[in-house]
mmCIF file of C-alpha atoms in Angstrom:
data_model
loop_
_atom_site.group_PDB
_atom_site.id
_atom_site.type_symbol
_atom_site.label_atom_id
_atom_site.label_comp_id
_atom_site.label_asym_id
_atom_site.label_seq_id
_atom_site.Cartn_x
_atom_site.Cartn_y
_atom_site.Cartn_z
ATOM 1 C CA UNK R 1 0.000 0.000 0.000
ATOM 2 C CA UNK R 2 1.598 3.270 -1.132
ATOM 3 C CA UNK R 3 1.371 6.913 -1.367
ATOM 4 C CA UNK R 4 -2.435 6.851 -3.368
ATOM 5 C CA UNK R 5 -3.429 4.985 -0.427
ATOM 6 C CA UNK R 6 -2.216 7.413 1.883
ATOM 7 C CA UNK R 7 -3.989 9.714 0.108
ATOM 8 C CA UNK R 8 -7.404 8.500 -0.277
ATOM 9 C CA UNK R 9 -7.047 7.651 3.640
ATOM 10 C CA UNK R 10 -7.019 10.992 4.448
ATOM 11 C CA UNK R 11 -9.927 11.964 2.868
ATOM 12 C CA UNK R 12 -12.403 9.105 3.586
ATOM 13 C CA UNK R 13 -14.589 8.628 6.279
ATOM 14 C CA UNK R 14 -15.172 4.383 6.078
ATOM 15 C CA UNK R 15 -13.613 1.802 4.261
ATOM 16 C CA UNK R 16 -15.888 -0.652 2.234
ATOM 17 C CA UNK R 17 -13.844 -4.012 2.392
ATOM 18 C CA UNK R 18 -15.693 -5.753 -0.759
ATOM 19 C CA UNK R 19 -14.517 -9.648 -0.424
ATOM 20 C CA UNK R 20 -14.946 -11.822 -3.508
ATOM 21 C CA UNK R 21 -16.483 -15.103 -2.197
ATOM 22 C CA UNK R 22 -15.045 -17.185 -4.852
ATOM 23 C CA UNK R 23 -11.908 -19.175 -4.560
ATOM 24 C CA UNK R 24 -8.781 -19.147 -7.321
ATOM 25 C CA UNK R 25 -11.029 -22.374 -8.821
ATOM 26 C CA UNK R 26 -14.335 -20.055 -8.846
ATOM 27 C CA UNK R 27 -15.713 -22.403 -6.119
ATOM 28 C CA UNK R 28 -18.021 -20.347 -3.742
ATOM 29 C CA UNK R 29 -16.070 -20.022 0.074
ATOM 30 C CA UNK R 30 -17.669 -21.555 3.289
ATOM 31 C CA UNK R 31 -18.948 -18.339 5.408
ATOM 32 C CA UNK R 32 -15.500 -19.170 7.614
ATOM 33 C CA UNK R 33 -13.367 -18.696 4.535
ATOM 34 C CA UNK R 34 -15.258 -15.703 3.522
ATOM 35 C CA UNK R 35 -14.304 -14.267 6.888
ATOM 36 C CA UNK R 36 -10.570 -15.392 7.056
ATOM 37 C CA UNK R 37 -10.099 -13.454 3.394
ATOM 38 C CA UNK R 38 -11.601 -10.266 5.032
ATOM 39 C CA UNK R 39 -9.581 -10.483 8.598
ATOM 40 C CA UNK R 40 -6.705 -10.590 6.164
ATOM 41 C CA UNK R 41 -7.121 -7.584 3.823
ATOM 42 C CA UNK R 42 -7.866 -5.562 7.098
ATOM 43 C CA UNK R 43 -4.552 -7.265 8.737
ATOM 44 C CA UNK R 44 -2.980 -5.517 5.749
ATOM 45 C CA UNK R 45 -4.627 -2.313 6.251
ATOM 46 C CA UNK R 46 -3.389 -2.042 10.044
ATOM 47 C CA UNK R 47 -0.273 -2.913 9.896
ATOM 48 C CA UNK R 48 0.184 -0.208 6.828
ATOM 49 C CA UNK R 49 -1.352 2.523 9.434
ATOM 50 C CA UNK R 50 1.099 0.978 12.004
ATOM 51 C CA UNK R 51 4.157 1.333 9.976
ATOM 52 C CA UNK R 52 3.357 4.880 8.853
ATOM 53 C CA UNK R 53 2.389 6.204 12.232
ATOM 54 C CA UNK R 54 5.910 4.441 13.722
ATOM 55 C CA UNK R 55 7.821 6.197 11.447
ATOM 56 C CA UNK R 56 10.831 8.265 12.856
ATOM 57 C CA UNK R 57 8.560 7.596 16.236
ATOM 58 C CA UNK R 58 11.546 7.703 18.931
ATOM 59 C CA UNK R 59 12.936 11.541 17.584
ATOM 60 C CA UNK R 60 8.960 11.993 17.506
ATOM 61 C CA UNK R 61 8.440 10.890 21.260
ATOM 62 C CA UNK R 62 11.474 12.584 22.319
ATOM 63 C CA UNK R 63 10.719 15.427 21.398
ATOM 64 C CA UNK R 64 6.744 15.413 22.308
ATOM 65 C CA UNK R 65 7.428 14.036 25.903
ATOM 66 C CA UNK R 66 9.627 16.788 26.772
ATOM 67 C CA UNK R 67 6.692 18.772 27.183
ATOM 68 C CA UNK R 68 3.484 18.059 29.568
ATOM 69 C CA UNK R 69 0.738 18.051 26.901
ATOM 70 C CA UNK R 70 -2.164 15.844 26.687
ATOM 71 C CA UNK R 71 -1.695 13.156 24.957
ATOM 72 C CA UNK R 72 -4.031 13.695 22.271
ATOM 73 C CA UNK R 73 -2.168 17.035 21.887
ATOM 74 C CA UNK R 74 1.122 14.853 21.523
ATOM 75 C CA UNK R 75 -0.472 12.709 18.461
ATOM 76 C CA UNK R 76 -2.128 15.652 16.127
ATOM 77 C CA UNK R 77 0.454 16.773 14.259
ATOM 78 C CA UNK R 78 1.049 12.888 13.304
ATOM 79 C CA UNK R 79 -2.226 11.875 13.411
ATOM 80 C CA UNK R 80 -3.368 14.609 11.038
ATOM 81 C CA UNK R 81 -1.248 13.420 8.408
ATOM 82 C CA UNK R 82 -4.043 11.000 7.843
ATOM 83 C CA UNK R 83 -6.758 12.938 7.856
ATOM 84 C CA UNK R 84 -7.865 12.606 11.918
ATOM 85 C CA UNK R 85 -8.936 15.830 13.972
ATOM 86 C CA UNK R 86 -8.012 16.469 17.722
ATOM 87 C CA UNK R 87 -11.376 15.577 18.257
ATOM 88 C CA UNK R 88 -11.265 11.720 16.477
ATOM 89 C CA UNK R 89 -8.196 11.535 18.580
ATOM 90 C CA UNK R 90 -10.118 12.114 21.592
ATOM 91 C CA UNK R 91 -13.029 9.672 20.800
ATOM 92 C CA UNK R 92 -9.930 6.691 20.214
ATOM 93 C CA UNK R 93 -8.172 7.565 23.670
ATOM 94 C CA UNK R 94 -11.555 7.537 25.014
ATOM 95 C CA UNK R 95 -12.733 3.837 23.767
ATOM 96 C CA UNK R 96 -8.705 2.694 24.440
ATOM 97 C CA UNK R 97 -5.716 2.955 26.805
ATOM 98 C CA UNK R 98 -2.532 4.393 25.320
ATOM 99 C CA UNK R 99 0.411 5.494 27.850
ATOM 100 C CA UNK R 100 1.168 9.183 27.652
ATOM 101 C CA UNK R 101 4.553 8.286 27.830
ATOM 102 C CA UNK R 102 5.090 7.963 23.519
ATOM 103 C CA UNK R 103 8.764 6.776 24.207
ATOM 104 C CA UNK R 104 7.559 3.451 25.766
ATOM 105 C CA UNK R 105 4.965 2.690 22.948
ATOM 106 C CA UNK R 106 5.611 -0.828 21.648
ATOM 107 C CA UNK R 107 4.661 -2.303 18.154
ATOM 108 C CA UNK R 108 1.610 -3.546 19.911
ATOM 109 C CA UNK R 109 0.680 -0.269 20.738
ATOM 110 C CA UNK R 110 0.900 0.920 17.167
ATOM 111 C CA UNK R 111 -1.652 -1.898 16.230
ATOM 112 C CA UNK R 112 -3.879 -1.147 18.606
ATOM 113 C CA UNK R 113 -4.158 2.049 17.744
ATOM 114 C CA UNK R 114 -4.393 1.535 14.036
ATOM 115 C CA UNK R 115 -7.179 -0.939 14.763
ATOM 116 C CA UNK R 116 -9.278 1.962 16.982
ATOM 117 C CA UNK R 117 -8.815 4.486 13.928
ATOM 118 C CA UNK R 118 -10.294 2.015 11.727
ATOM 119 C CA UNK R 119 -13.184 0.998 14.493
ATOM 120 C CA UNK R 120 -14.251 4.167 15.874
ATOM 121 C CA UNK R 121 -12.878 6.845 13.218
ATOM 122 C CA UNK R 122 -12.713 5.661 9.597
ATOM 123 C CA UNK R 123 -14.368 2.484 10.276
ATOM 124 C CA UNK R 124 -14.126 -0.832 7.749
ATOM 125 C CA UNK R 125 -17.400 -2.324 6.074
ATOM 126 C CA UNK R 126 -17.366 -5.940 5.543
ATOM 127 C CA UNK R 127 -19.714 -6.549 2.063
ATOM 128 C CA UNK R 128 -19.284 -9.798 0.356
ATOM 129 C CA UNK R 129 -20.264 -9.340 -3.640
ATOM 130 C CA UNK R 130 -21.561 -12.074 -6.001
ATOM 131 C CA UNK R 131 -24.783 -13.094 -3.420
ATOM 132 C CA UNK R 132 -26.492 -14.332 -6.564
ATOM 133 C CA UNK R 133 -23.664 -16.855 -6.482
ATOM 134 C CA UNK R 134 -24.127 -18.023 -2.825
ATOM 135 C CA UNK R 135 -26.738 -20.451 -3.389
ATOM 136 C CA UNK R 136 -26.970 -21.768 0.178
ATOM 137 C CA UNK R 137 -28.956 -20.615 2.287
ATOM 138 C CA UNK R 138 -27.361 -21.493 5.605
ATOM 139 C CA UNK R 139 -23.936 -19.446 4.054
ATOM 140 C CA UNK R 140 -26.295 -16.650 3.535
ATOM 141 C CA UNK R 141 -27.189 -16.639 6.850
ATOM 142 C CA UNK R 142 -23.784 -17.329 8.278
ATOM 143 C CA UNK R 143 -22.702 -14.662 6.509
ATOM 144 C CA UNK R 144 -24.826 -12.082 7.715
ATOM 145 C CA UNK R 145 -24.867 -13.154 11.044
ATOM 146 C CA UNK R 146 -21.118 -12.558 11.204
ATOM 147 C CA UNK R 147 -21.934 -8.745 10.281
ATOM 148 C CA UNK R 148 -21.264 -8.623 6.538
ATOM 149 C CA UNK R 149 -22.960 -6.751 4.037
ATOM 150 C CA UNK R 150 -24.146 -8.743 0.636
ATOM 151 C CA UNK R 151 -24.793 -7.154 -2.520
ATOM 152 C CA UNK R 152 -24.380 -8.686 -6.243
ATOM 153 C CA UNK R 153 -23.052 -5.977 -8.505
ATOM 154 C CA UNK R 154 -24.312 -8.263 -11.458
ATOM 155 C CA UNK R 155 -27.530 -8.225 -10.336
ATOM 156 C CA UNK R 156 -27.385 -4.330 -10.211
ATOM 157 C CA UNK R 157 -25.830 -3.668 -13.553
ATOM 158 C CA UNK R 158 -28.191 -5.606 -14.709
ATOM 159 C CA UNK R 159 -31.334 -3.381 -13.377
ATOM 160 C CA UNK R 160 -29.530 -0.593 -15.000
ATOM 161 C CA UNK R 161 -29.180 -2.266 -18.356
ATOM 162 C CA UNK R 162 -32.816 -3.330 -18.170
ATOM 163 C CA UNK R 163 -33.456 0.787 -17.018
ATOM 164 C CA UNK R 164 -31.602 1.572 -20.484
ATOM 165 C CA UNK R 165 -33.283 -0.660 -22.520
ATOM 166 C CA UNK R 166 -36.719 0.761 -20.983
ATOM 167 C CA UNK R 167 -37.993 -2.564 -19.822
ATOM 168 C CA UNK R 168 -38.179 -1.312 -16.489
ATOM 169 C CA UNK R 169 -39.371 2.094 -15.083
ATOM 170 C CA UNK R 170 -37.554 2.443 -12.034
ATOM 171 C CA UNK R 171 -33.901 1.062 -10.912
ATOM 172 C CA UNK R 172 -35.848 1.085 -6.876
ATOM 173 C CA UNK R 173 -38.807 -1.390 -8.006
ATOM 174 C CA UNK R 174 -37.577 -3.573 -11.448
ATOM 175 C CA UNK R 175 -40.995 -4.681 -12.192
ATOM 176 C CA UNK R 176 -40.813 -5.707 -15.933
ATOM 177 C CA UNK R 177 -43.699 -3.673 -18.014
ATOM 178 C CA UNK R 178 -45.145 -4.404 -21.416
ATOM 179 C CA UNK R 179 -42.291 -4.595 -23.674
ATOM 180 C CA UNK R 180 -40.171 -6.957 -21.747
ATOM 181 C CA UNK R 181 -40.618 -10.471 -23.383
ATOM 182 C CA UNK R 182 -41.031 -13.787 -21.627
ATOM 183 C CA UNK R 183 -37.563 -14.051 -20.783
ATOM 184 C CA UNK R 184 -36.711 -10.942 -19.404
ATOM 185 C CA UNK R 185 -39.373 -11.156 -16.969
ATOM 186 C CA UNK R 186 -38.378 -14.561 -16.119
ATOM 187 C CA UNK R 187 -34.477 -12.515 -15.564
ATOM 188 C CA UNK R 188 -36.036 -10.022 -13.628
ATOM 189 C CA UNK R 189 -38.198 -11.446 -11.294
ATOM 190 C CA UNK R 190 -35.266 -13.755 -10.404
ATOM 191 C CA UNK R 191 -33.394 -10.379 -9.453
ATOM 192 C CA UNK R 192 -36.278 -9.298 -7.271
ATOM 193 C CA UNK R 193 -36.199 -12.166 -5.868
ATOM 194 C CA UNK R 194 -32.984 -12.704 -4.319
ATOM 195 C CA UNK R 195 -33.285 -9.038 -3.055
ATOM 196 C CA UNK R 196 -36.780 -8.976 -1.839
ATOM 197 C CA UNK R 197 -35.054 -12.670 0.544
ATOM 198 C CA UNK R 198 -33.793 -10.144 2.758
ATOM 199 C CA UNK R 199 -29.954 -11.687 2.804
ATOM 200 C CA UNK R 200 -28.879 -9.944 -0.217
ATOM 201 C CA UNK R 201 -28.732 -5.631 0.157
ATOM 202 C CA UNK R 202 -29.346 -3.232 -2.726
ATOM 203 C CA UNK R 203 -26.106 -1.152 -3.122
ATOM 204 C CA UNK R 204 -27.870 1.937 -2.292
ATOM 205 C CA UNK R 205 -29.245 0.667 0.469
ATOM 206 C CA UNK R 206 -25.449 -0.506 1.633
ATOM 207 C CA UNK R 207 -24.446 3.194 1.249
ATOM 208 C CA UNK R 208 -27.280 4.701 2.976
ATOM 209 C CA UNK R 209 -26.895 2.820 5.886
ATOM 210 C CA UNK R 210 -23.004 3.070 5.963
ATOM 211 C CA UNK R 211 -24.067 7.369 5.784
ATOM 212 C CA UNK R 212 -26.834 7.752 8.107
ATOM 213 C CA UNK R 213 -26.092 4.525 10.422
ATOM 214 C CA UNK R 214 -22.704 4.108 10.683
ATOM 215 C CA UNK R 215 -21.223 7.788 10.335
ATOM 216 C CA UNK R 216 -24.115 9.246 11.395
ATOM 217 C CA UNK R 217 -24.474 12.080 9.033
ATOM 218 C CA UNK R 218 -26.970 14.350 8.151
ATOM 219 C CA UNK R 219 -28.003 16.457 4.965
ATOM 220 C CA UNK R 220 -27.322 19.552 4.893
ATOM 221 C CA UNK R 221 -28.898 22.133 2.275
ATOM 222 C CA UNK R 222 -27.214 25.286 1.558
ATOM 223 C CA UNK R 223 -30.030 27.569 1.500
ATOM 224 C CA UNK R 224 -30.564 31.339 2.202
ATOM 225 C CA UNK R 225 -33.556 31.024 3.923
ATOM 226 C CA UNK R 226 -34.404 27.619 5.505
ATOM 227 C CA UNK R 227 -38.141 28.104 4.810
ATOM 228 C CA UNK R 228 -37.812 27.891 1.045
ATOM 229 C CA UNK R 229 -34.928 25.573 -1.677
ATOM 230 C CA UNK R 230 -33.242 28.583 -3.243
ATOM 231 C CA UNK R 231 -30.179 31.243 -2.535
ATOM 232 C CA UNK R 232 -31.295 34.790 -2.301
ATOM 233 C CA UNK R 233 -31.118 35.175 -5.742
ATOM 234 C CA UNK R 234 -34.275 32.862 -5.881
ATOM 235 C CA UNK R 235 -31.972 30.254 -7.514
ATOM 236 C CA UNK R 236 -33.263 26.443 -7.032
ATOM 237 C CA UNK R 237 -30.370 24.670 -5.264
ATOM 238 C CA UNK R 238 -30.354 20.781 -5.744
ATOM 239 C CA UNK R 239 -27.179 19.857 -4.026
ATOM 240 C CA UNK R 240 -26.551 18.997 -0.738
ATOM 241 C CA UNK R 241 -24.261 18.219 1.559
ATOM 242 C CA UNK R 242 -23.686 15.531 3.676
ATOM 243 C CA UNK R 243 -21.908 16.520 6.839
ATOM 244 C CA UNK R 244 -21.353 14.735 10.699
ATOM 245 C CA UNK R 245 -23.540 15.261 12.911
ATOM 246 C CA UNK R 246 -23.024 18.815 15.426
ATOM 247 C CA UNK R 247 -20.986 20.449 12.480
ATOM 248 C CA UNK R 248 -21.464 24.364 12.089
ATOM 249 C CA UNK R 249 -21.053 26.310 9.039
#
């Protein structure tokens, strides 16, 4: 993991962990497989924070604990480098112990750390792809009760090809009208019906609840006067913003 990672760390606020459930022989994994392959890409994604936040650490904590700040004082200006306020800071010493003593901090330490950032601050989604390939129904469920998310991006490409091809009115309810022939409505109600089962999530469904659940943000719309959807020129704005929770303008 190198510098673009860096870089796209610092500006996101979760980290969707999509897990292919298919082995090198294209053999669908065992929910306990599934899980192994996403423990491991997340392994990876600590130990990267780890390394970069030990970096040049003892002139760092030499120089830091010569002073009597806080410790969340001590860790901005390195924990800014990937993005995190004094305030994130705050909310990770809060859920975990850290001495305030930096020259003493061990390689478990490090990890420990990495793994609150990525738990409290820019937390990891677990969402297996391919569910219209999990034909089980007990790995379904295993799956899901473990936490993971499962979407099939075939599935949805496919509700936007049938959108295109006006077969369909709406990508939110692909019923089949008219002009869709025997077939097609045989291909579509198969969609519906792995997503209307409950196991399997709509993508925008994944998102929204990864915004409004998990981050807990709210929409914001940039308006002159709350009352009415326009600037004071009388303008119609249709963007918004989506924005934590408590943030001022």
């Amino acid at each position: 993991m190198g510098n673009q990672f860096l870089d796209s760390v610092s500006d996101l606020s979760a980290i969707v962990n999509l897990i292919n459930p298919l082995d090198d022989s294209g053999k669908t994994m065992n929910a306990k497989e599934i899980e192994l392959a996403g423990v491991e890409i997340e392994g990876e994604i600590f130990r990267w924070f780890a390394s970069r936040l030990s970096r040049d650490w003892t002139r760092f904590a030499k120089k830091e604990d010569a002073n009597d700040s806080a410790l969340d004082e001590k860790l901005i200006s390195k924990m800014s480098f990937f993005g995190i306020s004094r305030g994130e800071i705050r909310i990770v010493l809060s859920k975990e112990s850290f001495s305030s003593n930096l020259s003493i901090w061990s390689e478990e330490d490090f990890m420990r750390i990495s793994r609150a950032v990525f738990t409290y601050i820019k937390p990891i989604i677990r969402v297996v792809n391919k569910g219209d390939l999990i034909h089980e129904g007990k790995t379904l469920e295993e799956i899901t009760a473990m936490g993971y998310t499962i979407i099939s991006a075939d599935y949805e490409l496919s509700i936007w090809k049938a959108l295109n091809h006006g077969l369909i009115k709406s990508v939110e309810n692909p019923e089949p009208n008219e002009t869709a022939n025997p077939a097609q409505k045989n291909a579509l109600k198969l969609i519906s019906d792995l997503f209307s089962a409950e196991k399997v999530s709509r993508i925008a469904d994944m998102f929204s609840h990864i915004v409004y659940n998990i981050l807990s943000y709210i929409v914001v719309y940039p308006v002159f006067d709350e009352s009415k959807w326009t600037d004071k020129k009388g303008t119609i704005l249709p963007d918004t913003f989506l924005m934590p929770k408590k943030s001022t303008a």
